[in-house]
Coordinates of C-alpha atoms in Angstrom, one line a residue:
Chain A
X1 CA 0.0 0.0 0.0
X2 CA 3.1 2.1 -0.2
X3 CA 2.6 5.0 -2.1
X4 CA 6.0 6.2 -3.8
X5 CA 6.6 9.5 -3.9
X6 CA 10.0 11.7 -4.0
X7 CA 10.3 13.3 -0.6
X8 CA 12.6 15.9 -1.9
X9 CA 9.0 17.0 -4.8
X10 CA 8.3 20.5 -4.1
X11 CA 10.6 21.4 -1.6
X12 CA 13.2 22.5 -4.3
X13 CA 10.0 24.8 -6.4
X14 CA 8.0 26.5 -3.2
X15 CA 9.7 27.6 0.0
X16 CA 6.4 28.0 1.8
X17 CA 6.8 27.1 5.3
X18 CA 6.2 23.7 6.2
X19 CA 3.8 22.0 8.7
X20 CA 4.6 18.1 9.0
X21 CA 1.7 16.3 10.4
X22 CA 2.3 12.5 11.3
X23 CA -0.1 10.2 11.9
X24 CA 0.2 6.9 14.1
X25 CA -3.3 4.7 12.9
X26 CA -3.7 1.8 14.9
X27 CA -4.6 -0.8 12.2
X28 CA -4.6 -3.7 15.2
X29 CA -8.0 -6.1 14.5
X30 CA -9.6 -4.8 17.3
X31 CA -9.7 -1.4 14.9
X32 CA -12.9 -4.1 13.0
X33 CA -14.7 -3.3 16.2
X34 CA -18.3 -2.0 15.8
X35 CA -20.9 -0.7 17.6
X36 CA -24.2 -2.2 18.1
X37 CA -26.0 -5.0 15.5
X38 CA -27.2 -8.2 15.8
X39 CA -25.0 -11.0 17.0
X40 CA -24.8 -14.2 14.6
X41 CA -23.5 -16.6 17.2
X42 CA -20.2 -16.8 15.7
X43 CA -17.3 -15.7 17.4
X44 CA -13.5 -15.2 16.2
X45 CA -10.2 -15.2 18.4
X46 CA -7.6 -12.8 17.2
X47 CA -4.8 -10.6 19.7
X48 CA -6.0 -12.7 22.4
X49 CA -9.0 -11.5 22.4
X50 CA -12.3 -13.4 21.8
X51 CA -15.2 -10.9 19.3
X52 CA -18.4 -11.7 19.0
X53 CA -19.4 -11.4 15.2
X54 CA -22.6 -9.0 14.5
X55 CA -24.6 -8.1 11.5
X56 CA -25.2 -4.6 10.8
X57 CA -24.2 -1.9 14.1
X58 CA -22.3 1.2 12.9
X59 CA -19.3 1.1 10.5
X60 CA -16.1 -0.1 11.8
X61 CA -13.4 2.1 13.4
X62 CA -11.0 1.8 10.9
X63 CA -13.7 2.5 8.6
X64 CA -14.6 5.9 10.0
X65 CA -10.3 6.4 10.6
X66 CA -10.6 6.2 6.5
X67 CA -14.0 8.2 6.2
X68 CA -12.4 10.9 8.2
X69 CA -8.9 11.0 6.7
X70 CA -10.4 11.6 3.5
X71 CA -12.5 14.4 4.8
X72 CA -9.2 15.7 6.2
X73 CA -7.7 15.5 3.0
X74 CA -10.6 17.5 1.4
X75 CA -10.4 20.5 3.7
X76 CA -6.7 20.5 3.2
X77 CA -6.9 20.9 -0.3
X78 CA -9.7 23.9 -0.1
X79 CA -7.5 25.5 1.5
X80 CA -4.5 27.5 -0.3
X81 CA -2.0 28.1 2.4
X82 CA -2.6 24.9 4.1
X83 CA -2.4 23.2 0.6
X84 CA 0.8 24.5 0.2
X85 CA 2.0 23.9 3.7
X86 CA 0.7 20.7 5.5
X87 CA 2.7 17.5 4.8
X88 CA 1.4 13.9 5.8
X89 CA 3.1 11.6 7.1
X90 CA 1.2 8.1 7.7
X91 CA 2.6 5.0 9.8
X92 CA 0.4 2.4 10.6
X93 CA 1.1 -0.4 13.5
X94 CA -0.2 -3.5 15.0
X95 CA 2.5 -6.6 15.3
X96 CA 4.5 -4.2 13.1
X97 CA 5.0 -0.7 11.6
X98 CA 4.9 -0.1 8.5
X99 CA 5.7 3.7 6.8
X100 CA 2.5 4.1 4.7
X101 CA 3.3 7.5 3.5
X102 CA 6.2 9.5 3.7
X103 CA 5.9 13.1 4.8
X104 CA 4.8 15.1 0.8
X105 CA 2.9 17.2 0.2
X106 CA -1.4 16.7 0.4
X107 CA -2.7 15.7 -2.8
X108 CA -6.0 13.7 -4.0
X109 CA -4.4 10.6 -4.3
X110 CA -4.2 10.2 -0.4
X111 CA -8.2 10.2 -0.2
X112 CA -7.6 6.5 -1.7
X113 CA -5.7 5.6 1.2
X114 CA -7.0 2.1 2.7
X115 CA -6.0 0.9 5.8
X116 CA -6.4 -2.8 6.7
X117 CA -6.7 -3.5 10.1
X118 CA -5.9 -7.4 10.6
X119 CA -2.9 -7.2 12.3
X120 CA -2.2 -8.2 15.9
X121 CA -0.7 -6.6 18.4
X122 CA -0.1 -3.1 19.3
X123 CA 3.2 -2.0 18.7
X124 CA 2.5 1.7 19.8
X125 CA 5.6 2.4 20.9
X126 CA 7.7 1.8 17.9
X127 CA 5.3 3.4 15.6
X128 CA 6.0 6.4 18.1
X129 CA 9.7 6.0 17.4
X130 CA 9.7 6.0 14.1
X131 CA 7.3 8.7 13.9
X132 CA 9.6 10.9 15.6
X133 CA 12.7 9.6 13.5
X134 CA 10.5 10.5 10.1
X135 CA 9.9 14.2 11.7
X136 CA 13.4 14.8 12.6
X137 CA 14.7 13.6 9.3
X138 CA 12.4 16.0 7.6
X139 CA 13.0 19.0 9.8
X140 CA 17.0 18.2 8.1
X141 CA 15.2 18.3 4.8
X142 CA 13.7 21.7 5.2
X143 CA 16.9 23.1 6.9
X144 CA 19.0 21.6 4.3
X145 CA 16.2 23.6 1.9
X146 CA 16.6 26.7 3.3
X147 CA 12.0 25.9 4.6
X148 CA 10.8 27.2 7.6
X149 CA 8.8 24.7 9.7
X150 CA 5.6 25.0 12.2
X151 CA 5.7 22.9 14.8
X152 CA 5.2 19.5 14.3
X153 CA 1.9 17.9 15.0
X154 CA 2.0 13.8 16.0
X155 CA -1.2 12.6 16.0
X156 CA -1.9 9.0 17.4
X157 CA -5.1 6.9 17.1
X158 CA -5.6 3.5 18.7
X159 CA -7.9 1.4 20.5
X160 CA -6.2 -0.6 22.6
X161 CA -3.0 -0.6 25.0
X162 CA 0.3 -1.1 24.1
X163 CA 2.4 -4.3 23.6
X164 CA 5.8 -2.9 24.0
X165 CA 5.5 -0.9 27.2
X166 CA 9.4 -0.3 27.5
X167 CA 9.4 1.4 24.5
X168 CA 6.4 3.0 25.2
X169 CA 8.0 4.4 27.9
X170 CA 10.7 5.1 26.5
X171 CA 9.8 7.0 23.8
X172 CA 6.4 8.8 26.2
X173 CA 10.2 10.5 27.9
X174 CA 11.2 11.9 24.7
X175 CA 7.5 12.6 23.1
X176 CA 7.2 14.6 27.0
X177 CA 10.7 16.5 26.7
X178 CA 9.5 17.7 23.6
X179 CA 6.3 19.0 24.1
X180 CA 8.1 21.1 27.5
X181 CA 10.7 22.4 24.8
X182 CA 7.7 23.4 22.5
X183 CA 9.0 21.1 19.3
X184 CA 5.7 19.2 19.4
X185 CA 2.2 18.7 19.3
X186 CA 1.5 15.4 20.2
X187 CA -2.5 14.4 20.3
X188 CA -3.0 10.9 21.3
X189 CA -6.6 9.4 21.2
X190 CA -8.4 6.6 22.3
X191 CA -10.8 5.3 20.2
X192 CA -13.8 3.3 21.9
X193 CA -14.4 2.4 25.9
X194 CA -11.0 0.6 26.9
X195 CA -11.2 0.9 30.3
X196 CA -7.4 1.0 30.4
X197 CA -5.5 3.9 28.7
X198 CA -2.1 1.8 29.7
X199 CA 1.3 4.3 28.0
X200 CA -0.7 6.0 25.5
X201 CA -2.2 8.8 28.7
X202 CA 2.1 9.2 28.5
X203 CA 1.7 10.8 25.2
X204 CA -0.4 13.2 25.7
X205 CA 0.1 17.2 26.7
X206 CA -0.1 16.7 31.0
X207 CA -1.0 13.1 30.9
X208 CA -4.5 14.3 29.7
X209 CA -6.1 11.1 27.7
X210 CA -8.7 12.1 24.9
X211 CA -11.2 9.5 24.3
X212 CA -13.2 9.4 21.1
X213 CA -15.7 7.3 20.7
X214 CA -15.4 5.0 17.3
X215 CA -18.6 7.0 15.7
X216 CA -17.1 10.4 16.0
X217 CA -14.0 9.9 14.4
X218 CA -15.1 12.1 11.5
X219 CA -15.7 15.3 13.6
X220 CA -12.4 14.8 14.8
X221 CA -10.6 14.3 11.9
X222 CA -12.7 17.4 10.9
X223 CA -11.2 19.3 13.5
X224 CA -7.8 18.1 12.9
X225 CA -7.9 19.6 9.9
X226 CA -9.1 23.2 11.3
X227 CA -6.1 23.0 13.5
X228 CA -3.4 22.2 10.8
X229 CA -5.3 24.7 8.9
X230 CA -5.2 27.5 11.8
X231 CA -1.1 26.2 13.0
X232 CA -0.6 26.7 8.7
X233 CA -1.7 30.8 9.0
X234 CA -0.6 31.3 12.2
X235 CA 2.3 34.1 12.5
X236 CA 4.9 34.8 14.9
X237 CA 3.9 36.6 18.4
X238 CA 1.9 33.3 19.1
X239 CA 2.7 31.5 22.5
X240 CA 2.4 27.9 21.2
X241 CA 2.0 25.7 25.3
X242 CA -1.4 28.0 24.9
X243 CA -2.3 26.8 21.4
X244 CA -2.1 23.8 22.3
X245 CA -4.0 24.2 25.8
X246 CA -6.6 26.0 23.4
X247 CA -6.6 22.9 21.1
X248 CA -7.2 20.6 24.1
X249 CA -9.7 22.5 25.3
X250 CA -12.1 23.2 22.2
X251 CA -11.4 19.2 21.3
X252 CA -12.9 18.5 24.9
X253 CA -15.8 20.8 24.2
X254 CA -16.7 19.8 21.2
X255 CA -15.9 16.0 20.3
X256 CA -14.5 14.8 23.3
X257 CA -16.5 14.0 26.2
X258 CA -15.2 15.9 29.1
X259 CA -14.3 13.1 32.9
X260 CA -13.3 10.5 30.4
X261 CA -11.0 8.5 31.9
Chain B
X1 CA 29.5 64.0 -5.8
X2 CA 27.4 65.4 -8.8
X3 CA 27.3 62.2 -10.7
X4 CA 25.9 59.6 -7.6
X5 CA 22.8 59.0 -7.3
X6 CA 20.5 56.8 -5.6
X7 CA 17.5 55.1 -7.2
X8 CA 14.5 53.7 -5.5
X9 CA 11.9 51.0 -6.5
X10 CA 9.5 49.4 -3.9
X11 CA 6.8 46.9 -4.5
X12 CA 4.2 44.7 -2.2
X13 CA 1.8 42.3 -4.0
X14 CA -1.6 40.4 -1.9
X15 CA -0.6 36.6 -1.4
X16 CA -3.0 33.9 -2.5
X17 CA -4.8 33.2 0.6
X18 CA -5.3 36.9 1.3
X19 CA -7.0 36.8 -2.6
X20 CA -8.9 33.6 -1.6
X21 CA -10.6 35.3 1.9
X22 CA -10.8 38.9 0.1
X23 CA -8.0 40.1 3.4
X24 CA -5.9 43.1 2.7
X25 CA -2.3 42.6 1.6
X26 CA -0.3 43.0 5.1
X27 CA 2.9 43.9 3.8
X28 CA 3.8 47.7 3.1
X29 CA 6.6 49.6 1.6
X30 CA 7.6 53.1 1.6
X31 CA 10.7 55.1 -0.2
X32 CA 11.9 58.4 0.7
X33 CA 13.9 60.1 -1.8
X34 CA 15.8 63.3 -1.5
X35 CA 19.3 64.5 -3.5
X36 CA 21.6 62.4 -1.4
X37 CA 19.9 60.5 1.1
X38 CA 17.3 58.1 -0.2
X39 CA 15.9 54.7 1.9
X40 CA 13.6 51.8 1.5
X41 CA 11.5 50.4 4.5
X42 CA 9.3 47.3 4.5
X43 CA 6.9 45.9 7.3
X44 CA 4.8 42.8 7.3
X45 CA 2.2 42.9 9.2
X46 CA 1.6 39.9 11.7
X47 CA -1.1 37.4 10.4
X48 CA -2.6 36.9 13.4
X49 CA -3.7 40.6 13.8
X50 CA -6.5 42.4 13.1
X51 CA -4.9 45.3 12.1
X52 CA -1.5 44.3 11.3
X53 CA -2.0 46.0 7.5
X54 CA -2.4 49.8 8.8
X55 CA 0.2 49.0 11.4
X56 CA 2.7 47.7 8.5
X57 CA 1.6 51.2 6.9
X58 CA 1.9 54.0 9.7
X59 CA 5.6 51.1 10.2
X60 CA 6.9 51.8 7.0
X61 CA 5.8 55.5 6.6
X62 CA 6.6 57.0 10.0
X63 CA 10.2 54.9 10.2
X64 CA 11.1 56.1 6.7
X65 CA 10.8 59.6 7.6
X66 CA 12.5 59.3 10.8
X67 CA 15.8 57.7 9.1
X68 CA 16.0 60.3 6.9
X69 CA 15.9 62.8 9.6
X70 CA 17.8 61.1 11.7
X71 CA 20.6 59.4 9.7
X72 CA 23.2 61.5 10.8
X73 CA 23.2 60.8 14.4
X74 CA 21.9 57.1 13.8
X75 CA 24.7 56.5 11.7
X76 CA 27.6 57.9 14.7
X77 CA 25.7 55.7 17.3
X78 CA 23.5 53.0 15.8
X79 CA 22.8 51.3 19.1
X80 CA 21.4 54.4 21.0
X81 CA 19.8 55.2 17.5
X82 CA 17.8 52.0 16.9
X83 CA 16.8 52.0 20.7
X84 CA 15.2 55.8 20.5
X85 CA 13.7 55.0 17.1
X86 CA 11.9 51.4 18.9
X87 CA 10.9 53.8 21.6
X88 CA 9.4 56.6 19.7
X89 CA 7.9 54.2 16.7
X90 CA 6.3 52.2 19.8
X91 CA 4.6 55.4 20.7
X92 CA 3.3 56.2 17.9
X93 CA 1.7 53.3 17.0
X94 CA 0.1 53.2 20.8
X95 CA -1.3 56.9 19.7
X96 CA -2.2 55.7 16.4
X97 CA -4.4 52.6 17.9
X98 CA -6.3 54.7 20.2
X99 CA -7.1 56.2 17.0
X100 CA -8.3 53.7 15.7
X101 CA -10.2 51.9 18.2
X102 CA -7.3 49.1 18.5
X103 CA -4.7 47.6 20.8
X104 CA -1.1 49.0 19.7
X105 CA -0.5 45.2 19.4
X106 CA -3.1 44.9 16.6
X107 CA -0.8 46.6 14.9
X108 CA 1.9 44.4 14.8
X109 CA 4.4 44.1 12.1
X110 CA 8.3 43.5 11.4
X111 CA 10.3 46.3 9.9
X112 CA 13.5 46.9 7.7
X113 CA 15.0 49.6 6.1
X114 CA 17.7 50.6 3.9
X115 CA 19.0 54.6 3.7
X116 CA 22.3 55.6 2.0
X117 CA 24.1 59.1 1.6
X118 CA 26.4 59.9 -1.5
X119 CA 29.0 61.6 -0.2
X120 CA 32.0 62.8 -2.7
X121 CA 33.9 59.7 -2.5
X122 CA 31.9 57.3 -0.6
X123 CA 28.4 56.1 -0.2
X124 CA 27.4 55.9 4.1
X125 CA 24.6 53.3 4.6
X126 CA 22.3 52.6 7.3
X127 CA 20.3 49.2 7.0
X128 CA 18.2 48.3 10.5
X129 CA 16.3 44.2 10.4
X130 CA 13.8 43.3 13.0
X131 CA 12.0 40.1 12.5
X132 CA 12.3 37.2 9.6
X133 CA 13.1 39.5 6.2
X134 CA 16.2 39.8 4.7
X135 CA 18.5 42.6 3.5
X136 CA 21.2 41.6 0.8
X137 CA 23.8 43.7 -0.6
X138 CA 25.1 44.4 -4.0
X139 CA 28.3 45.6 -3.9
X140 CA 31.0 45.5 -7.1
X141 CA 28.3 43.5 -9.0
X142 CA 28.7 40.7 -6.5
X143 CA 25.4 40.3 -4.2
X144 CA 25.5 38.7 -1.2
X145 CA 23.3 38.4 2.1
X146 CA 23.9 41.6 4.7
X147 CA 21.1 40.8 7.5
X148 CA 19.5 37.3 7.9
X149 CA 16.1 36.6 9.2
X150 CA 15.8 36.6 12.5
X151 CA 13.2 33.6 13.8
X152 CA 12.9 30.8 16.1
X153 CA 12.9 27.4 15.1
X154 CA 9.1 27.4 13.9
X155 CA 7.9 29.5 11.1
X156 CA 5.7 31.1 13.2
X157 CA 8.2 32.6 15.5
X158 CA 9.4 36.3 15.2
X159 CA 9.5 39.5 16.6
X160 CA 7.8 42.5 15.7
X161 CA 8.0 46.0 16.3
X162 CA 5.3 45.7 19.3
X163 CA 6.9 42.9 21.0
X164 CA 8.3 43.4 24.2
X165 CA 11.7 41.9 23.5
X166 CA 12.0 43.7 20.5
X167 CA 14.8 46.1 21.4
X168 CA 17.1 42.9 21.7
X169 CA 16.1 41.8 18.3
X170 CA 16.6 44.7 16.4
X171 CA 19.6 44.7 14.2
X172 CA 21.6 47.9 12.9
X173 CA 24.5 47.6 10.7
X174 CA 26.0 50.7 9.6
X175 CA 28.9 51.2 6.9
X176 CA 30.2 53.1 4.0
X177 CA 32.0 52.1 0.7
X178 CA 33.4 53.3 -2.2
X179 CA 31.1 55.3 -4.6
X180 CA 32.8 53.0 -7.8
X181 CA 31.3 49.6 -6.1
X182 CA 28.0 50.9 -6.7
X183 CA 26.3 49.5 -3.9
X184 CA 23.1 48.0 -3.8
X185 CA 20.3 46.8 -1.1
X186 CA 17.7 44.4 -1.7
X187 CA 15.3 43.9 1.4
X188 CA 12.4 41.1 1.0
X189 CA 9.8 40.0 3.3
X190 CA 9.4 36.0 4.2
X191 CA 6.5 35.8 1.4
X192 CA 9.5 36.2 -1.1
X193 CA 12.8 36.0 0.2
X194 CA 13.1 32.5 -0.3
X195 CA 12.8 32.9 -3.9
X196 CA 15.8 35.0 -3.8
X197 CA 18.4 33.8 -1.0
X198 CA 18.9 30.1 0.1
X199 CA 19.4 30.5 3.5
X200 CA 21.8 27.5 4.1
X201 CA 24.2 27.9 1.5
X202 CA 23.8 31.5 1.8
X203 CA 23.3 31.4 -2.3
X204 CA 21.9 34.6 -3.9
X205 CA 19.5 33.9 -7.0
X206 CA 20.5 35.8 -9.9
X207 CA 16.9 36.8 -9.4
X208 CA 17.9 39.0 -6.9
X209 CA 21.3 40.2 -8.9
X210 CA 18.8 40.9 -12.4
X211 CA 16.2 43.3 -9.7
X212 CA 19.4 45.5 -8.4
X213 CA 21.0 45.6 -11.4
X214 CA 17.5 46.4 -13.6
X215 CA 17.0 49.4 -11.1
X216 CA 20.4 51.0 -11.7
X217 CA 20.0 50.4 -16.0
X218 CA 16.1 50.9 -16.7
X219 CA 14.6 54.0 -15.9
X220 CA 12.9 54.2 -12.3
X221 CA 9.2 53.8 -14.2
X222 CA 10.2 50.5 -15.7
X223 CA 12.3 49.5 -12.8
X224 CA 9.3 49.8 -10.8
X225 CA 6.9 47.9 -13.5
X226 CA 9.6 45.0 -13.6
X227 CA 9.7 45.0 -9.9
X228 CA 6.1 44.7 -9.7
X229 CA 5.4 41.9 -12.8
X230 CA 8.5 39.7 -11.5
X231 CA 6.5 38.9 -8.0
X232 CA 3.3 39.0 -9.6
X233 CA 4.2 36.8 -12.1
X234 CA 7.4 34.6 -10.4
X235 CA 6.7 34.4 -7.1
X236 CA 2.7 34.8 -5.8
X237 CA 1.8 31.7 -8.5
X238 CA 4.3 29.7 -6.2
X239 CA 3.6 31.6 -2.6
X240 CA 1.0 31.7 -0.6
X241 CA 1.9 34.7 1.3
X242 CA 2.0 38.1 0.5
X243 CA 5.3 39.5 -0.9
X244 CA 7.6 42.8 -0.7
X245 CA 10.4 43.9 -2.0
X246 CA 12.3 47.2 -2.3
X247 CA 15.6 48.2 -3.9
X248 CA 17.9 50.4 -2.9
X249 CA 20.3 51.2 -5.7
X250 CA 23.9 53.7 -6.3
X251 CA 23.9 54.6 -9.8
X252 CA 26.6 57.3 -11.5
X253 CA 24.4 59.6 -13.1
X254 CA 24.0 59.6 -16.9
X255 CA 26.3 56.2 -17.7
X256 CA 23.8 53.7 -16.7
X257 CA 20.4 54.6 -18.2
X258 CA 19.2 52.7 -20.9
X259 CA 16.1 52.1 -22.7
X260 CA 16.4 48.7 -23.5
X261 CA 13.8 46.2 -22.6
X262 CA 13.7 44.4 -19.4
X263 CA 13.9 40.5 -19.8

């Protein structure tokens, strides 16, 4: 599902500055999950844990992830400075990671993206690691470019808790130390009830976890794009620590339910 | 000293996304022209304020005239010089937004400008850079960069005349040369300097080198027209933002001017 692309095209032809958005998309089996429906009787055993199958019930999380991305994509592209600015980034994860996307610029072909979620396992934290390699290698790009950058936005989605808690934890130290220096966004959500946050709460702006529940991913893809769109125009003079506060806040108020977890 | 002159040209063209919401162009220029002492000054106006557009303005047009009062005594002590001119351009604009019903920080805005004197052997120069534009310098036909941009490690991260810190930004560089290196300044906002000047291998564009040298060879109508067509035409199809810049250019009267066509 690779899609090739030269991750030097357009960086030569328009200076514009640069905002690299990465996104960590749990593509786990769990990520199937639906809401509601009618259950069949038959029931299948993946990641250790045992699903009931249903007919009907809402569209499955990865589903939305898709339905959403593409809307993300859409508003993107309507919109000239953030056209010219946002980059995507897309790493996927379950047993293993995969780099779906390296960071380029937003064009239609992205809304094609499919994401197959049959994997097991949750391999959070090395999708976080090499998230943060593919943003520091880029930040060189743009340096070596002569680009100006935004901060960096690292947007995870999952459903479930990590398998590889010691690199969770390691890489939640270096995730934190970079959101105190101001060199990231990180937004982190849970998609779904899991009672148990486990490392991902680690990865988050004050250990603040941001549940979304699996039928609202689309608003909140919506609003990611409003924010990449808003960090793309934003000028100098602005205190970033209370962008992001902002950010957290209007997410809470608006898509995600405020006392979760 | 009665063949050097100085020749002006100044432009500022609306970005796309300022065409796209129907927003005002928040860049501004201003020349001030005079028989030996003319200067260039460029603002751009902080996107996240209201009024960042008439602050750019009132910038540009208030700082002009002040250099060109004060060159003299800004040129002996540049330090002191750029410190009185923050203080007094910061109360200005605080006057000017209670006229107009804003916060002086609604008027935010970077500034630059470039003034030089013709004197009989030498041309003095007074160049001041606060925020992310750039200032390069044509000198014996060889351009190079003079003041960088000054930002933080995000794009969104600068100083502007308002901010509080500003003072400790603010860059003067002072100096004089001969009057046969025909010196040159070309100062360009962030919407178009990195069309011009790649910042890591501090390479000039010949871009840049055609724009200085157009100014001292065309006459200062079609200087001004090529100024304007090469960023409407080169650089706002590949920018989003909006884009300035002004030339400040030594010429020895009556052996440069001709009428040929500007490529």
């Amino acid at each position: 599902m690779n899609i090739k692309q030269d991750r030097y095209q357009t960086l030569d032809s328009d200076p514009s500055p640069r905002l690299p958005v990465c996104f960590l998309i749990d593509c786990s089996f769990s990520m199937q999950v639906v809401q509601g429906g009618t259950r069949t009787g038959e029931r299948v055993a993946r990641d250790g844990n045992i699903y009931d199958v249903v007919k009907g019930g809402s569209s499955p999380r990865i589903t939305e992830v898709i339905r959403g991305f593409e809307g993300f994509i859409n508003d993107i592209l309507n919109d000239t400075r953030a056209k010219s600015s946002v980059e995507i980034a897309i790493v996927t994860f379950s047993n293993k990671v995969a780099i779906e996307r390296d960071f380029g610029p937003v064009d239609t072909g992205l809304k094609s993206l499919q994401f197959n979620a049959m994997g097991d396992g949750t391999r959070l934290g090395l999708a976080v690691k090499t998230g943060l390699q593919m943003l520091d290698r880029r930040k060189e790009d743009y340096s070596e470019y002569s680009i100006s950058y935004y901060q960096p936005q690292l947007i995870i989605l999952t459903d479930g808790e990590a398998t590889d808690k010691e690199v969770c934890s390691e890489q939640a130290r270096h995730v934190q130390q970079r959101m105190q220096k101001g060199k990231l966004i990180s937004l982190p959500f849970l998609i779904g009830d899991e009672k148990e946050a486990g490392a991902l709460r680690d990865f988050s702006p004050d250990q603040e976890l941001l549940r979304i529940d699996g039928v609202n991913l689309v608003a909140l893809f919506r609003f990611l794009s409003q924010s990449a769109i808003q960090q793309s125009r934003s000028t100098a003079g602005g205190n970033e620590s209370v962008n992001l506060k902002k950010m957290i806040a209007a997410l809470r108020q608006n898509i995600v339910p405020a006392g979760s977890i | 000293m009665k063949d050097t002159k100085l020749r002006v040209a100044a432009a500022s063209v609306r970005g796309q996304s300022h065409r796209t919401e129907n927003t005002p162009c928040q860049d501004a220029v201003f020349e001030e022209r005079s028989s030996y002492l003319s200067g260039v000054c460029v603002a751009d106006g902080a996107g996240s304020c209201v009024a960042s557009h008439i602050g750019a303005r009132i910038t540009t047009e208030w700082t002009a005239r002040y250099v060109r009062r004060e060159f003299a005594a800004m040129f002996e002590e540049p330090d002191a010089g750029s410190s009185k001119l923050l203080i007094d351009l910061k109360h200005h604009l605080t006057s000017e937004a209670a006229l107009c019903g804003c916060k002086p920080s609604d008027l935010s805005c970077t500034l630059m400008f470039a003034f030089a004197e013709t004197r009989r052997r030498e041309v003095r120069y007074l160049c001041g850079n606060l925020g992310d534009g750039v200032i390069l310098m044509q000198q014996n036909g060889i351009t190079e960069i003079l003041m960088d941009a000054d930002n933080g490690e995000f794009a969104n991260q600068t100083w502007f005349v308002t901010s509080s810190d500003a003072n400790t930004h603010f860059r003067v560089c002072t100096g004089s040369c001969p009057v046969e290196s025909l010196p040159g300044w070309l100062l360009a906002t962030d919407g178009a300097w990195p069309f011009l000047y790649r910042r890591s291998s501090g390479t000039v564009a010949r871009a840049a080198q055609s724009l200085l040298e157009d100014v001292r060879t065309a006459t200062p109508r079609r200087s001004q027209i090529a100024l304007s067509s090469f960023l409407e035409n080169m650089i706002i199809p590949r920018s989003s933002d909006d884009c300035s810049i002004a030339l400040l250019q030594t010429i020895a009267h009556g052996r440069h001017i001709s009428r040929r066509p500007i490529v």
